Every structure is written in C-alpha cells, then in structure tokens.
C-alpha cells in the first residue's frame, strides 16, 4: 500500500494519558498506522481514518489536553472519530500539525480506489 504521509508524532495513551513518540504512516487505503520506528515494521495499532473522522482540532483548539513536557500547545491535534473515540497527537510545530490535519481530512473524504491489473477499461 502506498504511503501518503509519514512522520514522528507524540501520541497520548487512552488509559494512562502518557505521551509516547511513534512513527505515524497515513496509507492510501485511508488507515493511519503507528509504529516503534520509521521502518514501519512493528505496528502498534492502526486507526481507520477513511469516512471515520468527525473533526480535527489543532493547537489552541485542543482545550482538554496538555502537550507532552517541553512541547508547545501549537503542535497539538485532536482527531475526533465517529464512534466517539479521540486520538490526541502532538507534532513538532504548528505547521506540521496543520499539514497532518490536511492529510487526515483528505484521507477521510477521498474515495479509495484499488488498482487491479485485471480490471476492464472498456
């Protein structure tokens, strides 16, 4: 599967609310995987983004979450999913956070087309 966007982000755990740095990969099929490192071999989890995002808040809009120690609030992202769960992330800069928001919103709304070499084009 083709990579749409990849990079390091901080992720807040849902139970203990601890921040952990992971390599994130947004794939063409509309899923967001997070990994131990940039090889993307050892996946910790995967979130379906495609048609599953209600909204994404960035920076100062993320009122109910504190950034990781030493990080700016400007890099925060809160991804609100349709089933009610939230994904709290933190990028290094506000520009990175906005770029991730744009990529995630596009993945949410773009129809997924899987290419097949056997598909008829008549």
Tab-separated table of C-alpha atoms in Angstrom:
chain	number	residue	atom	x	y	z
A	1	UNK	CA	0.000	0.000	0.000
A	2	UNK	CA	1.293	3.467	-0.881
A	3	UNK	CA	2.310	5.922	1.810
A	4	UNK	CA	0.530	9.300	1.745
A	5	UNK	CA	2.318	10.912	4.702
A	6	UNK	CA	4.736	9.700	7.343
A	7	UNK	CA	6.481	11.250	10.313
A	8	UNK	CA	7.160	11.324	14.036
A	9	UNK	CA	4.304	12.386	16.303
A	10	UNK	CA	3.646	12.157	20.016
A	11	UNK	CA	0.570	10.062	20.915
A	12	UNK	CA	-1.296	10.163	24.213
A	13	UNK	CA	-2.386	6.757	25.519
A	14	UNK	CA	-6.104	6.406	26.133
A	15	UNK	CA	-5.854	4.809	29.589
A	16	UNK	CA	-2.910	6.335	31.475
A	17	UNK	CA	-2.747	9.532	29.369
A	18	UNK	CA	1.006	9.199	28.958
A	19	UNK	CA	2.716	10.597	25.886
A	20	UNK	CA	4.778	8.329	23.642
A	21	UNK	CA	6.663	9.153	20.461
A	22	UNK	CA	5.712	6.978	17.467
A	23	UNK	CA	6.317	6.893	13.740
A	24	UNK	CA	2.962	7.505	12.029
A	25	UNK	CA	2.098	6.408	8.498
A	26	UNK	CA	-1.027	7.526	6.668
A	27	UNK	CA	-1.704	4.964	3.956
A	28	UNK	CA	-3.557	5.381	0.655
A	29	UNK	CA	-6.300	2.997	1.868
A	30	UNK	CA	-7.314	5.598	4.482
A	31	UNK	CA	-5.723	3.995	7.535
A	32	UNK	CA	-3.299	5.576	9.986
A	33	UNK	CA	-0.782	3.186	11.492
A	34	UNK	CA	1.666	3.909	14.262
A	35	UNK	CA	4.937	2.118	14.802
A	36	UNK	CA	8.015	1.913	17.026
A	37	UNK	CA	10.251	3.402	14.302
A	38	UNK	CA	10.315	4.645	10.716
A	39	UNK	CA	10.804	1.167	9.248
A	40	UNK	CA	7.025	0.709	9.818
A	41	UNK	CA	7.641	-2.974	10.518
A	42	UNK	CA	6.441	-3.293	14.114
A	43	UNK	CA	2.918	-1.825	14.099
A	44	UNK	CA	1.445	-0.891	17.475
A	45	UNK	CA	-2.014	-0.151	16.133
A	46	UNK	CA	-3.982	1.132	13.162
A	47	UNK	CA	-6.902	3.578	13.031
A	48	UNK	CA	-9.391	3.718	10.176
A	49	UNK	CA	-9.499	7.343	9.056
A	50	UNK	CA	-11.478	6.886	5.841
A	51	UNK	CA	-15.033	8.238	6.402
A	52	UNK	CA	-14.459	7.928	10.165
A	53	UNK	CA	-13.372	11.446	11.211
A	54	UNK	CA	-15.911	13.898	12.648
A	55	UNK	CA	-13.422	16.740	13.005
A	56	UNK	CA	-9.825	17.585	13.857
A	57	UNK	CA	-8.802	20.338	16.236
A	58	UNK	CA	-5.336	21.914	16.131
A	59	UNK	CA	-3.254	23.910	18.613
A	60	UNK	CA	-5.204	26.190	20.932
A	61	UNK	CA	-8.486	24.491	19.889
A	62	UNK	CA	-7.361	21.426	21.901
A	63	UNK	CA	-8.609	22.748	25.248
A	64	UNK	CA	-8.903	19.449	27.128
A	65	UNK	CA	-5.377	18.107	26.572
A	66	UNK	CA	-1.915	19.160	27.732
A	67	UNK	CA	1.048	18.707	25.346
A	68	UNK	CA	3.972	16.453	26.215
A	69	UNK	CA	6.551	18.005	28.537
A	70	UNK	CA	8.686	20.519	26.673
A	71	UNK	CA	6.339	20.682	23.660
A	72	UNK	CA	4.217	23.586	22.500
A	73	UNK	CA	0.423	23.579	22.564
A	74	UNK	CA	0.614	24.816	18.943
A	75	UNK	CA	1.563	21.301	17.765
A	76	UNK	CA	-1.449	19.551	19.322
A	77	UNK	CA	-4.008	17.653	17.222
A	78	UNK	CA	-7.209	16.070	18.486
A	79	UNK	CA	-8.810	13.689	15.982
A	80	UNK	CA	-12.471	13.064	16.895
A	81	UNK	CA	-13.730	9.813	15.380
A	82	UNK	CA	-17.351	8.995	14.541
A	83	UNK	CA	-17.686	6.203	17.129
A	84	UNK	CA	-16.800	8.702	19.864
A	85	UNK	CA	-13.138	7.940	20.494
A	86	UNK	CA	-10.384	10.536	20.244
A	87	UNK	CA	-6.800	10.387	19.142
A	88	UNK	CA	-4.566	13.006	20.840
A	89	UNK	CA	-1.382	13.726	18.899
A	90	UNK	CA	1.362	16.319	19.039
A	91	UNK	CA	3.588	17.398	16.142
A	92	UNK	CA	6.885	19.266	16.486
A	93	UNK	CA	5.475	22.525	15.048
A	94	UNK	CA	2.160	24.174	14.228
A	95	UNK	CA	2.954	23.844	10.505
A	96	UNK	CA	3.442	20.081	10.918
A	97	UNK	CA	0.159	19.828	12.837
A	98	UNK	CA	-1.699	21.697	10.075
A	99	UNK	CA	-0.080	19.508	7.397
A	100	UNK	CA	-1.185	16.365	9.283
A	101	UNK	CA	-4.705	17.777	9.691
A	102	UNK	CA	-4.920	18.467	5.946
A	103	UNK	CA	-3.664	14.978	5.045
A	104	UNK	CA	-6.040	13.294	7.515
A	105	UNK	CA	-9.061	15.281	6.302
A	106	UNK	CA	-8.229	14.375	2.694
A	107	UNK	CA	-7.893	10.692	3.667
A	108	UNK	CA	-11.257	10.938	5.408
A	109	UNK	CA	-13.113	12.234	2.353
A	110	UNK	CA	-11.262	10.740	-0.628
A	111	UNK	CA	-12.762	7.588	-2.161
A	112	UNK	CA	-10.325	4.709	-2.018
A	113	UNK	CA	-9.597	3.174	-5.398
A	114	UNK	CA	-7.680	-0.034	-5.500
A	115	UNK	CA	-5.923	-0.662	-8.792
A	116	UNK	CA	-6.286	-4.094	-10.316
A	117	UNK	CA	-4.295	-5.101	-13.399
A	118	UNK	CA	-7.216	-7.365	-14.345
A	119	UNK	CA	-9.817	-4.591	-14.353
A	120	UNK	CA	-11.561	-3.959	-17.677
A	121	UNK	CA	-11.346	-0.413	-19.012
A	122	UNK	CA	-13.833	-0.788	-21.866
